[in-house]
Amino acid sequence: MDRPFVFINSAMSADGKLSTKERKQVRISGKLDFERVDELRAQVDAIMVGIGTVLSDDPSLTVKSPERRAVRKAAGKNENPVRIIVDSSARTPLDADIFKKGEGLRIIAISTSAPAEKIEKLEEKALVIKAGTEKVDLPELVRRLKEMDINTIMVEGGATLNWGMLSAGLVDEIYTFIGNLIIGGATSPTFTDGEGFSEAELLGLELFSAETIEEGVLLKWKVKGKTNQIVS
Ligand SMILES: NC(=O)c1ccc[n+]([C@@H]2O[C@H](COP(=O)([O-])OP(=O)(O)OC[C@H]3O[C@@H](n4cnc5c(N)ncnc54)[C@H](O)[C@@H]3O)[C@@H](O)[C@H]2O)c1
Ligand SMILES: Nc1nc(=O)c(N)c(NC[C@H](O)[C@H](O)[C@H](O)COP(=O)(O)O)[nH]1
């Protein structure tokens, strides 16, 4: 494959929302699910998020467990996977937690429309990859990541980046933890926002695991490709 293996991991409410209508993060997962995500972070070459997630949550995207960091070190890797922000206009704050916490490479993926002055500042803190004109060209980005020997990527949202990756056909598997709460709201981010597929080009999935974790359920899906399921 000329691109890395890519999976999305998200936590959503029972009604499919990632956060509130104010885009405020809520605790959907319990302790065990956060542990599972930490283990995934420890296993992958890179974690990818959208700038919307950085602006609302300011995540550090580090591996939290000292034992898992030690295992990575012992294998000759950095303590943390490469942390990638998809950020067309280079809006990543220079004091974002992703820069402050943990060792390891950070990548900011931007488009050619990003302002030169901000790019220069980001280049002091991260590797800046330019791909695309108005928004980041995701197929080109993942191809270039593969050339850097990044072979596995966990996409940790949010709603718009999930759409971008899924609609470009760049996702192999999806892991959704569904928690025991309703968030509601027509404008609250859902697992996949963006334009949405029209009825003749829906994305088909194959369920390969369903597991109860604490008060919720973890579903694992393989992405099968376009499917036409119009009910006439
Ligand atoms: N529950 C969870 O697991 C989880 C995980 C992550 C984020 N979230 C929530 O999701 C929300 C953020 O989602 P969002 O949709 O606002 O932002 P996002 O994180 O999906 O980032 C979207 C941005 O990515 C950039 N982008 C660049 N090129 C793109 C392309 N080709 N396709 C798509 N996007 C591209 C654009 O600037 C776009 O605005 C927050 O409220 C956050 O709390 C929840
Ligand atoms: N698995 C999971 N369960 C949740 O209930 C929840 N709200 C998130 N949300 C994901 C979100 O993107 C967070 O911002 C990062 O998980 C924070 O990452 P850090 O701890 O800062 O490294 N993720």
PDB file of C-alpha atoms and ligand atoms in Angstrom:
ATOM      1  CA  MET A   1       0.000   0.000   0.000  1.00  0.00           C
ATOM      2  CA  ASP A   2       1.379   3.440  -0.930  1.00  0.00           C
ATOM      3  CA  ARG A   3      -0.165   5.015   2.168  1.00  0.00           C
ATOM      4  CA  PRO A   4      -0.054   4.183   5.886  1.00  0.00           C
ATOM      5  CA  PHE A   5      -2.638   1.981   7.645  1.00  0.00           C
ATOM      6  CA  VAL A   6      -5.139   4.526   9.005  1.00  0.00           C
ATOM      7  CA  PHE A   7      -7.794   4.081  11.661  1.00  0.00           C
ATOM      8  CA  ILE A   8     -10.113   6.533  13.393  1.00  0.00           C
ATOM      9  CA  ASN A   9     -10.734   6.248  17.115  1.00  0.00           C
ATOM     10  CA  SER A  10     -13.514   8.361  18.614  1.00  0.00           C
ATOM     11  CA  ALA A  11     -15.750   8.423  21.648  1.00  0.00           C
ATOM     12  CA  MET A  12     -19.336   9.412  21.000  1.00  0.00           C
ATOM     13  CA  SER A  13     -22.581   9.727  22.923  1.00  0.00           C
ATOM     14  CA  ALA A  14     -25.422   7.257  22.402  1.00  0.00           C
ATOM     15  CA  ASP A  15     -26.822   9.783  19.890  1.00  0.00           C
ATOM     16  CA  GLY A  16     -23.571   9.955  17.904  1.00  0.00           C
ATOM     17  CA  LYS A  17     -22.174  13.282  19.131  1.00  0.00           C
ATOM     18  CA  LEU A  18     -18.487  13.938  19.803  1.00  0.00           C
ATOM     19  CA  SER A  19     -18.998  17.016  22.002  1.00  0.00           C
ATOM     20  CA  THR A  20     -21.597  19.637  22.947  1.00  0.00           C
ATOM     21  CA  LYS A  21     -23.131  22.349  20.785  1.00  0.00           C
ATOM     22  CA  GLU A  22     -20.545  24.747  22.289  1.00  0.00           C
ATOM     23  CA  ARG A  23     -17.902  22.243  21.024  1.00  0.00           C
ATOM     24  CA  LYS A  24     -16.962  21.620  24.612  1.00  0.00           C
ATOM     25  CA  GLN A  25     -15.392  18.266  25.326  1.00  0.00           C
ATOM     26  CA  VAL A  26     -17.325  16.004  27.701  1.00  0.00           C
ATOM     27  CA  ARG A  27     -16.268  12.803  29.390  1.00  0.00           C
ATOM     28  CA  ILE A  28     -17.821  10.030  27.318  1.00  0.00           C
ATOM     29  CA  SER A  29     -15.293   7.322  28.131  1.00  0.00           C
ATOM     30  CA  GLY A  30     -14.548   5.796  31.487  1.00  0.00           C
ATOM     31  CA  LYS A  31     -11.108   4.935  32.847  1.00  0.00           C
ATOM     32  CA  LEU A  32     -10.819   1.675  30.884  1.00  0.00           C
ATOM     33  CA  ASP A  33     -11.551   3.307  27.549  1.00  0.00           C
ATOM     34  CA  PHE A  34      -8.975   6.044  28.172  1.00  0.00           C
ATOM     35  CA  GLU A  35      -6.482   3.243  28.984  1.00  0.00           C
ATOM     36  CA  ARG A  36      -7.370   1.543  25.696  1.00  0.00           C
ATOM     37  CA  VAL A  37      -6.758   4.801  23.797  1.00  0.00           C
ATOM     38  CA  ASP A  38      -3.435   5.265  25.600  1.00  0.00           C
ATOM     39  CA  GLU A  39      -2.388   1.774  24.492  1.00  0.00           C
ATOM     40  CA  LEU A  40      -3.338   2.611  20.890  1.00  0.00           C
ATOM     41  CA  ARG A  41      -1.290   5.830  21.105  1.00  0.00           C
ATOM     42  CA  ALA A  42       1.657   3.781  22.336  1.00  0.00           C
ATOM     43  CA  GLN A  43       1.376   1.417  19.355  1.00  0.00           C
ATOM     44  CA  VAL A  44       1.024   3.789  16.415  1.00  0.00           C
ATOM     45  CA  ASP A  45       3.639   5.733  14.480  1.00  0.00           C
ATOM     46  CA  ALA A  46       1.502   8.899  14.444  1.00  0.00           C
ATOM     47  CA  ILE A  47      -1.650  10.516  15.840  1.00  0.00           C
ATOM     48  CA  MET A  48      -3.570  12.976  13.668  1.00  0.00           C
ATOM     49  CA  VAL A  49      -6.146  15.587  14.732  1.00  0.00           C
ATOM     50  CA  GLY A  50      -7.835  18.544  13.052  1.00  0.00           C
ATOM     51  CA  ILE A  51      -7.193  22.145  14.060  1.00  0.00           C
ATOM     52  CA  GLY A  52     -10.799  22.358  15.359  1.00  0.00           C
ATOM     53  CA  THR A  53      -9.910  19.803  18.032  1.00  0.00           C
ATOM     54  CA  VAL A  54      -6.734  21.693  18.971  1.00  0.00           C
ATOM     55  CA  LEU A  55      -8.651  24.968  19.280  1.00  0.00           C
ATOM     56  CA  SER A  56     -11.440  23.457  21.400  1.00  0.00           C
ATOM     57  CA  ASP A  57      -9.644  20.825  23.509  1.00  0.00           C
ATOM     58  CA  ASP A  58      -5.944  21.802  23.389  1.00  0.00           C
ATOM     59  CA  PRO A  59      -4.889  18.122  23.624  1.00  0.00           C
ATOM     60  CA  SER A  60      -1.277  17.143  24.254  1.00  0.00           C
ATOM     61  CA  LEU A  61      -1.685  13.790  22.441  1.00  0.00           C
ATOM     62  CA  THR A  62       1.054  12.229  24.557  1.00  0.00           C
ATOM     63  CA  VAL A  63       1.264   8.655  25.809  1.00  0.00           C
ATOM     64  CA  LYS A  64       0.168   8.970  29.422  1.00  0.00           C
ATOM     65  CA  SER A  65       1.473   5.750  30.972  1.00  0.00           C
ATOM     66  CA  PRO A  66       5.167   5.839  31.998  1.00  0.00           C
ATOM     67  CA  GLU A  67       5.353   2.055  31.417  1.00  0.00           C
ATOM     68  CA  ARG A  68       4.111   2.411  27.844  1.00  0.00           C
ATOM     69  CA  ARG A  69       6.531   5.281  27.203  1.00  0.00           C
ATOM     70  CA  ALA A  70       9.346   3.093  28.543  1.00  0.00           C
ATOM     71  CA  VAL A  71       8.367   0.248  26.186  1.00  0.00           C
ATOM     72  CA  ARG A  72       8.526   2.663  23.245  1.00  0.00           C
ATOM     73  CA  LYS A  73      11.939   3.922  24.376  1.00  0.00           C
ATOM     74  CA  ALA A  74      13.256   0.377  24.759  1.00  0.00           C
ATOM     75  CA  ALA A  75      12.209  -0.293  21.162  1.00  0.00           C
ATOM     76  CA  GLY A  76      14.306   2.672  20.050  1.00  0.00           C
ATOM     77  CA  LYS A  77      11.333   4.973  19.418  1.00  0.00           C
ATOM     78  CA  ASN A  78      10.394   8.363  20.798  1.00  0.00           C
ATOM     79  CA  GLU A  79       8.247   8.333  23.946  1.00  0.00           C
ATOM     80  CA  ASN A  80       5.344   9.672  21.903  1.00  0.00           C
ATOM     81  CA  PRO A  81       4.179   8.977  18.371  1.00  0.00           C
ATOM     82  CA  VAL A  82       4.529  11.757  15.821  1.00  0.00           C
ATOM     83  CA  ARG A  83       1.749  14.272  16.516  1.00  0.00           C
ATOM     84  CA  ILE A  84       0.125  15.719  13.397  1.00  0.00           C
ATOM     85  CA  ILE A  85      -2.284  18.665  13.185  1.00  0.00           C
ATOM     86  CA  VAL A  86      -4.228  19.186   9.958  1.00  0.00           C
ATOM     87  CA  ASP A  87      -4.408  22.952   9.852  1.00  0.00           C
ATOM     88  CA  SER A  88      -5.005  24.532   6.398  1.00  0.00           C
ATOM     89  CA  SER A  89      -4.521  28.167   7.486  1.00  0.00           C
ATOM     90  CA  ALA A  90      -1.811  27.593  10.135  1.00  0.00           C
ATOM     91  CA  ARG A  91      -4.052  28.605  13.038  1.00  0.00           C
ATOM     92  CA  THR A  92      -2.301  26.347  15.577  1.00  0.00           C
ATOM     93  CA  PRO A  93      -1.538  28.491  18.667  1.00  0.00           C
ATOM     94  CA  LEU A  94       2.186  28.723  19.371  1.00  0.00           C
ATOM     95  CA  ASP A  95       1.496  27.941  23.026  1.00  0.00           C
ATOM     96  CA  ALA A  96      -0.626  24.827  22.293  1.00  0.00           C
ATOM     97  CA  ASP A  97      -0.128  21.938  24.722  1.00  0.00           C
ATOM     98  CA  ILE A  98       1.056  19.749  21.878  1.00  0.00           C
ATOM     99  CA  PHE A  99       4.249  21.871  21.808  1.00  0.00           C
ATOM    100  CA  LYS A 100       4.624  22.127  25.592  1.00  0.00           C
ATOM    101  CA  LYS A 101       4.230  18.499  26.572  1.00  0.00           C
ATOM    102  CA  GLY A 102       6.277  15.407  25.791  1.00  0.00           C
ATOM    103  CA  GLU A 103       9.137  14.649  23.432  1.00  0.00           C
ATOM    104  CA  GLY A 104       8.839  13.676  19.786  1.00  0.00           C
ATOM    105  CA  LEU A 105       8.219  15.170  16.376  1.00  0.00           C
ATOM    106  CA  ARG A 106       5.225  17.419  15.718  1.00  0.00           C
ATOM    107  CA  ILE A 107       3.937  17.954  12.181  1.00  0.00           C
ATOM    108  CA  ILE A 108       1.653  20.797  11.130  1.00  0.00           C
ATOM    109  CA  ALA A 109       0.039  20.107   7.754  1.00  0.00           C
ATOM    110  CA  ILE A 110      -0.953  23.341   6.053  1.00  0.00           C
ATOM    111  CA  SER A 111      -2.086  24.530   2.619  1.00  0.00           C
ATOM    112  CA  THR A 112      -0.413  27.115   0.414  1.00  0.00           C
ATOM    113  CA  SER A 113      -3.032  29.658   1.590  1.00  0.00           C
ATOM    114  CA  ALA A 114      -1.479  29.838   5.089  1.00  0.00           C
ATOM    115  CA  PRO A 115       0.215  33.147   6.018  1.00  0.00           C
ATOM    116  CA  ALA A 116       4.031  33.082   5.598  1.00  0.00           C
ATOM    117  CA  GLU A 117       4.741  34.842   8.897  1.00  0.00           C
ATOM    118  CA  LYS A 118       2.838  32.241  10.948  1.00  0.00           C
ATOM    119  CA  ILE A 119       4.459  29.395   9.009  1.00  0.00           C
ATOM    120  CA  GLU A 120       7.900  30.677   9.995  1.00  0.00           C
ATOM    121  CA  LYS A 121       6.925  30.696  13.672  1.00  0.00           C
ATOM    122  CA  LEU A 122       5.486  27.196  13.489  1.00  0.00           C
ATOM    123  CA  GLU A 123       8.650  25.959  11.781  1.00  0.00           C
ATOM    124  CA  GLU A 124      10.565  26.737  14.967  1.00  0.00           C
ATOM    125  CA  LYS A 125       8.425  24.171  16.798  1.00  0.00           C
ATOM    126  CA  ALA A 126       7.379  21.609  14.228  1.00  0.00           C
ATOM    127  CA  LEU A 127       7.927  20.168  10.799  1.00  0.00           C
ATOM    128  CA  VAL A 128       5.541  22.048   8.514  1.00  0.00           C
ATOM    129  CA  ILE A 129       4.231  20.115   5.499  1.00  0.00           C
ATOM    130  CA  LYS A 130       2.528  22.044   2.713  1.00  0.00           C
ATOM    131  CA  ALA A 131      -0.071  20.064   0.763  1.00  0.00           C
ATOM    132  CA  GLY A 132      -3.031  21.531  -1.102  1.00  0.00           C
ATOM    133  CA  THR A 133      -4.125  25.058  -1.966  1.00  0.00           C
ATOM    134  CA  GLU A 134      -7.234  26.046   0.032  1.00  0.00           C
ATOM    135  CA  LYS A 135      -7.447  23.100   2.394  1.00  0.00           C
ATOM    136  CA  VAL A 136      -4.955  20.379   3.153  1.00  0.00           C
ATOM    137  CA  ASP A 137      -4.781  17.749   0.399  1.00  0.00           C
ATOM    138  CA  LEU A 138      -5.182  14.683   2.629  1.00  0.00           C
ATOM    139  CA  PRO A 139      -4.218  12.001   0.049  1.00  0.00           C
ATOM    140  CA  GLU A 140      -0.984  13.889  -0.690  1.00  0.00           C
ATOM    141  CA  LEU A 141      -0.334  14.370   3.026  1.00  0.00           C
ATOM    142  CA  VAL A 142      -0.647  10.681   3.899  1.00  0.00           C
ATOM    143  CA  ARG A 143       1.521   9.712   0.921  1.00  0.00           C
ATOM    144  CA  ARG A 144       4.230  12.015   2.190  1.00  0.00           C
ATOM    145  CA  LEU A 145       3.879  10.653   5.718  1.00  0.00           C
ATOM    146  CA  LYS A 146       4.419   7.152   4.329  1.00  0.00           C
ATOM    147  CA  GLU A 147       7.619   8.369   2.646  1.00  0.00           C
ATOM    148  CA  MET A 148       8.748   9.456   6.139  1.00  0.00           C
ATOM    149  CA  ASP A 149       8.280   5.855   7.290  1.00  0.00           C
ATOM    150  CA  ILE A 150       5.023   6.604   9.137  1.00  0.00           C
ATOM    151  CA  ASN A 151       3.165   3.343   8.601  1.00  0.00           C
ATOM    152  CA  THR A 152       0.289   3.503  11.099  1.00  0.00           C
ATOM    153  CA  ILE A 153      -1.833   6.559  11.901  1.00  0.00           C
ATOM    154  CA  MET A 154      -4.574   6.943  14.503  1.00  0.00           C
ATOM    155  CA  VAL A 155      -6.952   9.779  13.628  1.00  0.00           C
ATOM    156  CA  GLU A 156      -8.406  11.162  16.862  1.00  0.00           C
ATOM    157  CA  GLY A 157     -10.998  13.447  15.264  1.00  0.00           C
ATOM    158  CA  GLY A 158     -12.742  15.684  15.174  1.00  0.00           C
ATOM    159  CA  ALA A 159     -15.905  15.601  13.128  1.00  0.00           C
ATOM    160  CA  THR A 160     -14.620  17.479  10.069  1.00  0.00           C
ATOM    161  CA  LEU A 161     -11.287  15.695   9.784  1.00  0.00           C
ATOM    162  CA  ASN A 162     -13.094  12.345  10.156  1.00  0.00           C
ATOM    163  CA  TRP A 163     -15.228  13.336   7.136  1.00  0.00           C
ATOM    164  CA  GLY A 164     -12.195  14.515   5.178  1.00  0.00           C
ATOM    165  CA  MET A 165     -10.341  11.246   5.707  1.00  0.00           C
ATOM    166  CA  LEU A 166     -13.378   8.993   5.148  1.00  0.00           C
ATOM    167  CA  SER A 167     -14.600  10.811   2.042  1.00  0.00           C
ATOM    168  CA  ALA A 168     -11.104  10.683   0.528  1.00  0.00           C
ATOM    169  CA  GLY A 169     -11.057   6.890   1.002  1.00  0.00           C
ATOM    170  CA  LEU A 170      -8.084   7.036   3.364  1.00  0.00           C
ATOM    171  CA  VAL A 171      -9.461   5.067   6.336  1.00  0.00           C
ATOM    172  CA  ASP A 172      -9.041   1.316   6.853  1.00  0.00           C
ATOM    173  CA  GLU A 173     -10.755   0.822  10.238  1.00  0.00           C
ATOM    174  CA  ILE A 174     -12.983   2.735  12.662  1.00  0.00           C
ATOM    175  CA  TYR A 175     -13.194   2.234  16.422  1.00  0.00           C
ATOM    176  CA  THR A 176     -16.097   3.969  18.159  1.00  0.00           C
ATOM    177  CA  PHE A 177     -16.676   3.896  21.870  1.00  0.00           C
ATOM    178  CA  ILE A 178     -20.358   4.694  22.488  1.00  0.00           C
ATOM    179  CA  GLY A 179     -20.970   6.077  25.964  1.00  0.00           C
ATOM    180  CA  ASN A 180     -24.046   6.142  28.188  1.00  0.00           C
ATOM    181  CA  LEU A 181     -25.239   9.681  27.615  1.00  0.00           C
ATOM    182  CA  ILE A 182     -27.232  11.813  25.187  1.00  0.00           C
ATOM    183  CA  ILE A 183     -25.756  15.147  24.086  1.00  0.00           C
ATOM    184  CA  GLY A 184     -28.290  16.255  21.474  1.00  0.00           C
ATOM    185  CA  GLY A 185     -28.219  19.419  19.395  1.00  0.00           C
ATOM    186  CA  ALA A 186     -28.399  19.759  15.618  1.00  0.00           C
ATOM    187  CA  THR A 187     -25.115  21.679  15.624  1.00  0.00           C
ATOM    188  CA  SER A 188     -23.162  19.465  18.026  1.00  0.00           C
ATOM    189  CA  PRO A 189     -20.290  17.710  16.200  1.00  0.00           C
ATOM    190  CA  THR A 190     -21.132  14.140  15.214  1.00  0.00           C
ATOM    191  CA  PHE A 191     -18.741  11.309  14.414  1.00  0.00           C
ATOM    192  CA  THR A 192     -18.686  12.460  10.783  1.00  0.00           C
ATOM    193  CA  ASP A 193     -19.729  15.970   9.751  1.00  0.00           C
ATOM    194  CA  GLY A 194     -18.608  17.656   6.518  1.00  0.00           C
ATOM    195  CA  GLU A 195     -20.875  17.587   3.449  1.00  0.00           C
ATOM    196  CA  GLY A 196     -22.133  14.035   3.907  1.00  0.00           C
ATOM    197  CA  PHE A 197     -22.440  11.384   1.213  1.00  0.00           C
ATOM    198  CA  SER A 198     -25.344  11.406  -1.189  1.00  0.00           C
ATOM    199  CA  GLU A 199     -27.517   8.303  -1.269  1.00  0.00           C
ATOM    200  CA  ALA A 200     -25.678   6.529  -4.104  1.00  0.00           C
ATOM    201  CA  GLU A 201     -22.228   6.758  -2.537  1.00  0.00           C
ATOM    202  CA  LEU A 202     -22.621   5.761   1.094  1.00  0.00           C
ATOM    203  CA  LEU A 203     -19.641   4.168   2.782  1.00  0.00           C
ATOM    204  CA  GLY A 204     -20.141   0.499   3.667  1.00  0.00           C
ATOM    205  CA  LEU A 205     -18.624  -1.007   6.820  1.00  0.00           C
ATOM    206  CA  GLU A 206     -18.087  -4.502   8.189  1.00  0.00           C
ATOM    207  CA  LEU A 207     -18.406  -4.990  11.939  1.00  0.00           C
ATOM    208  CA  PHE A 208     -15.598  -7.167  13.267  1.00  0.00           C
ATOM    209  CA  SER A 209     -15.814  -6.617  17.018  1.00  0.00           C
ATOM    210  CA  ALA A 210     -18.404  -5.471  19.581  1.00  0.00           C
ATOM    211  CA  GLU A 211     -17.430  -5.355  23.215  1.00  0.00           C
ATOM    212  CA  THR A 212     -18.974  -3.920  26.371  1.00  0.00           C
ATOM    213  CA  ILE A 213     -16.580  -1.648  28.252  1.00  0.00           C
ATOM    214  CA  GLU A 214     -17.813  -0.309  31.584  1.00  0.00           C
ATOM    215  CA  GLU A 215     -21.067   1.548  30.848  1.00  0.00           C
ATOM    216  CA  GLY A 216     -20.663   1.663  27.072  1.00  0.00           C
ATOM    217  CA  VAL A 217     -19.800  -0.368  23.995  1.00  0.00           C
ATOM    218  CA  LEU A 218     -16.777  -0.434  21.704  1.00  0.00           C
ATOM    219  CA  LEU A 219     -17.506  -1.175  18.055  1.00  0.00           C
ATOM    220  CA  LYS A 220     -14.764  -1.950  15.551  1.00  0.00           C
ATOM    221  CA  TRP A 221     -15.453  -1.640  11.853  1.00  0.00           C
ATOM    222  CA  LYS A 222     -13.540  -2.296   8.646  1.00  0.00           C
ATOM    223  CA  VAL A 223     -14.219   0.212   5.881  1.00  0.00           C
ATOM    224  CA  LYS A 224     -15.454  -1.678   2.817  1.00  0.00           C
ATOM    225  CA  GLY A 225     -15.973   1.123   0.271  1.00  0.00           C
ATOM    226  CA  LYS A 226     -18.841   2.785  -1.549  1.00  0.00           C
ATOM    227  CA  THR A 227     -22.221   1.130  -1.359  1.00  0.00           C
ATOM    228  CA  ASN A 228     -25.583   1.943  -2.882  1.00  0.00           C
ATOM    229  CA  GLN A 229     -28.362   1.236  -0.391  1.00  0.00           C
ATOM    230  CA  ILE A 230     -31.201   3.350  -1.680  1.00  0.00           C
ATOM    231  CA  VAL A 231     -34.596   2.160  -0.435  1.00  0.00           C
ATOM    232  CA  SER A 232     -36.924   2.685  -3.367  1.00  0.00           C
TER     233      SER A 232
HETATM  234  N1  LIG B   1     -15.160  12.496  21.442  1.00  0.00           N
HETATM  235  C1  LIG B   1     -14.062  12.371  20.724  1.00  0.00           C
HETATM  236  O1  LIG B   1     -13.513  11.276  20.574  1.00  0.00           O
HETATM  237  C2  LIG B   1     -13.497  13.591  20.063  1.00  0.00           C
HETATM  238  C3  LIG B   1     -12.255  13.498  19.430  1.00  0.00           C
HETATM  239  C4  LIG B   1     -11.745  14.633  18.802  1.00  0.00           C
HETATM  240  C5  LIG B   1     -12.471  15.808  18.768  1.00  0.00           C
HETATM  241  N2  LIG B   1     -13.661  15.856  19.398  1.00  0.00           N
HETATM  242  C6  LIG B   1     -14.487  17.090  19.333  1.00  0.00           C
HETATM  243  O2  LIG B   1     -14.668  17.462  17.966  1.00  0.00           O
HETATM  244  C7  LIG B   1     -14.770  18.874  17.869  1.00  0.00           C
HETATM  245  C8  LIG B   1     -13.851  19.377  16.802  1.00  0.00           C
HETATM  246  O3  LIG B   1     -14.271  18.940  15.553  1.00  0.00           O
HETATM  247  P1  LIG B   1     -14.294  19.949  14.331  1.00  0.00           P
HETATM  248  O4  LIG B   1     -15.089  19.313  13.261  1.00  0.00           O
HETATM  249  O5  LIG B   1     -14.715  21.282  14.806  1.00  0.00           O
HETATM  250  O6  LIG B   1     -12.768  20.090  13.943  1.00  0.00           O
HETATM  251  P2  LIG B   1     -11.636  19.064  13.458  1.00  0.00           P
HETATM  252  O7  LIG B   1     -10.789  18.718  14.611  1.00  0.00           O
HETATM  253  O8  LIG B   1     -12.223  17.980  12.652  1.00  0.00           O
HETATM  254  O9  LIG B   1     -10.754  20.015  12.530  1.00  0.00           O
HETATM  255  C9  LIG B   1     -11.329  20.481  11.336  1.00  0.00           C
HETATM  256  C10 LIG B   1     -10.366  21.343  10.588  1.00  0.00           C
HETATM  257  O10 LIG B   1      -9.398  20.540   9.934  1.00  0.00           O
HETATM  258  C11 LIG B   1      -8.905  21.292   8.862  1.00  0.00           C
HETATM  259  N3  LIG B   1      -8.770  20.596   7.608  1.00  0.00           N
HETATM  260  C12 LIG B   1      -7.798  20.903   6.719  1.00  0.00           C
HETATM  261  N4  LIG B   1      -7.903  20.173   5.614  1.00  0.00           N
HETATM  262  C13 LIG B   1      -8.977  19.393   5.768  1.00  0.00           C
HETATM  263  C14 LIG B   1      -9.576  18.442   4.925  1.00  0.00           C
HETATM  264  N5  LIG B   1      -9.065  18.153   3.734  1.00  0.00           N
HETATM  265  N6  LIG B   1     -10.669  17.822   5.376  1.00  0.00           N
HETATM  266  C15 LIG B   1     -11.159  18.100   6.602  1.00  0.00           C
HETATM  267  N7  LIG B   1     -10.639  19.020   7.453  1.00  0.00           N
HETATM  268  C16 LIG B   1      -9.533  19.655   7.043  1.00  0.00           C
HETATM  269  C17 LIG B   1      -9.856  22.432   8.593  1.00  0.00           C
HETATM  270  O11 LIG B   1      -9.164  23.624   8.977  1.00  0.00           O
HETATM  271  C18 LIG B   1     -11.006  22.133   9.491  1.00  0.00           C
HETATM  272  O12 LIG B   1     -11.604  23.303  10.000  1.00  0.00           O
HETATM  273  C19 LIG B   1     -14.428  19.431  19.240  1.00  0.00           C
HETATM  274  O13 LIG B   1     -15.628  19.835  19.877  1.00  0.00           O
HETATM  275  C20 LIG B   1     -13.795  18.260  19.986  1.00  0.00           C
HETATM  276  O14 LIG B   1     -14.055  18.297  21.369  1.00  0.00           O
HETATM  277  C21 LIG B   1     -14.188  14.797  20.051  1.00  0.00           C
HETATM  278  N1  LIG B   2     -11.510   8.531  24.028  1.00  0.00           N
HETATM  279  C1  LIG B   2     -12.120   9.682  24.383  1.00  0.00           C
HETATM  280  N2  LIG B   2     -13.117   9.663  25.311  1.00  0.00           N
HETATM  281  C2  LIG B   2     -13.768  10.798  25.654  1.00  0.00           C
HETATM  282  O1  LIG B   2     -14.673  10.748  26.495  1.00  0.00           O
HETATM  283  C3  LIG B   2     -13.390  12.035  25.051  1.00  0.00           C
HETATM  284  N3  LIG B   2     -14.004  13.174  25.385  1.00  0.00           N
HETATM  285  C4  LIG B   2     -12.350  11.997  24.114  1.00  0.00           C
HETATM  286  N4  LIG B   2     -11.950  13.124  23.498  1.00  0.00           N
HETATM  287  C5  LIG B   2     -10.805  13.082  22.595  1.00  0.00           C
HETATM  288  C6  LIG B   2     -10.208  14.380  22.524  1.00  0.00           C
HETATM  289  O2  LIG B   2      -9.566  14.682  21.312  1.00  0.00           O
HETATM  290  C7  LIG B   2      -9.244  14.724  23.631  1.00  0.00           C
HETATM  291  O3  LIG B   2      -8.907  16.038  23.350  1.00  0.00           O
HETATM  292  C8  LIG B   2      -7.940  13.966  23.711  1.00  0.00           C
HETATM  293  O4  LIG B   2      -8.153  12.617  24.050  1.00  0.00           O
HETATM  294  C9  LIG B   2      -7.112  14.582  24.809  1.00  0.00           C
HETATM  295  O5  LIG B   2      -5.792  14.183  24.655  1.00  0.00           O
HETATM  296  P1  LIG B   2      -4.759  14.489  25.812  1.00  0.00           P
HETATM  297  O6  LIG B   2      -5.292  13.822  27.058  1.00  0.00           O
HETATM  298  O7  LIG B   2      -4.669  15.976  25.987  1.00  0.00           O
HETATM  299  O8  LIG B   2      -3.482  13.890  25.327  1.00  0.00           O
HETATM  300  N5  LIG B   2     -11.756  10.822  23.786  1.00  0.00           N
END
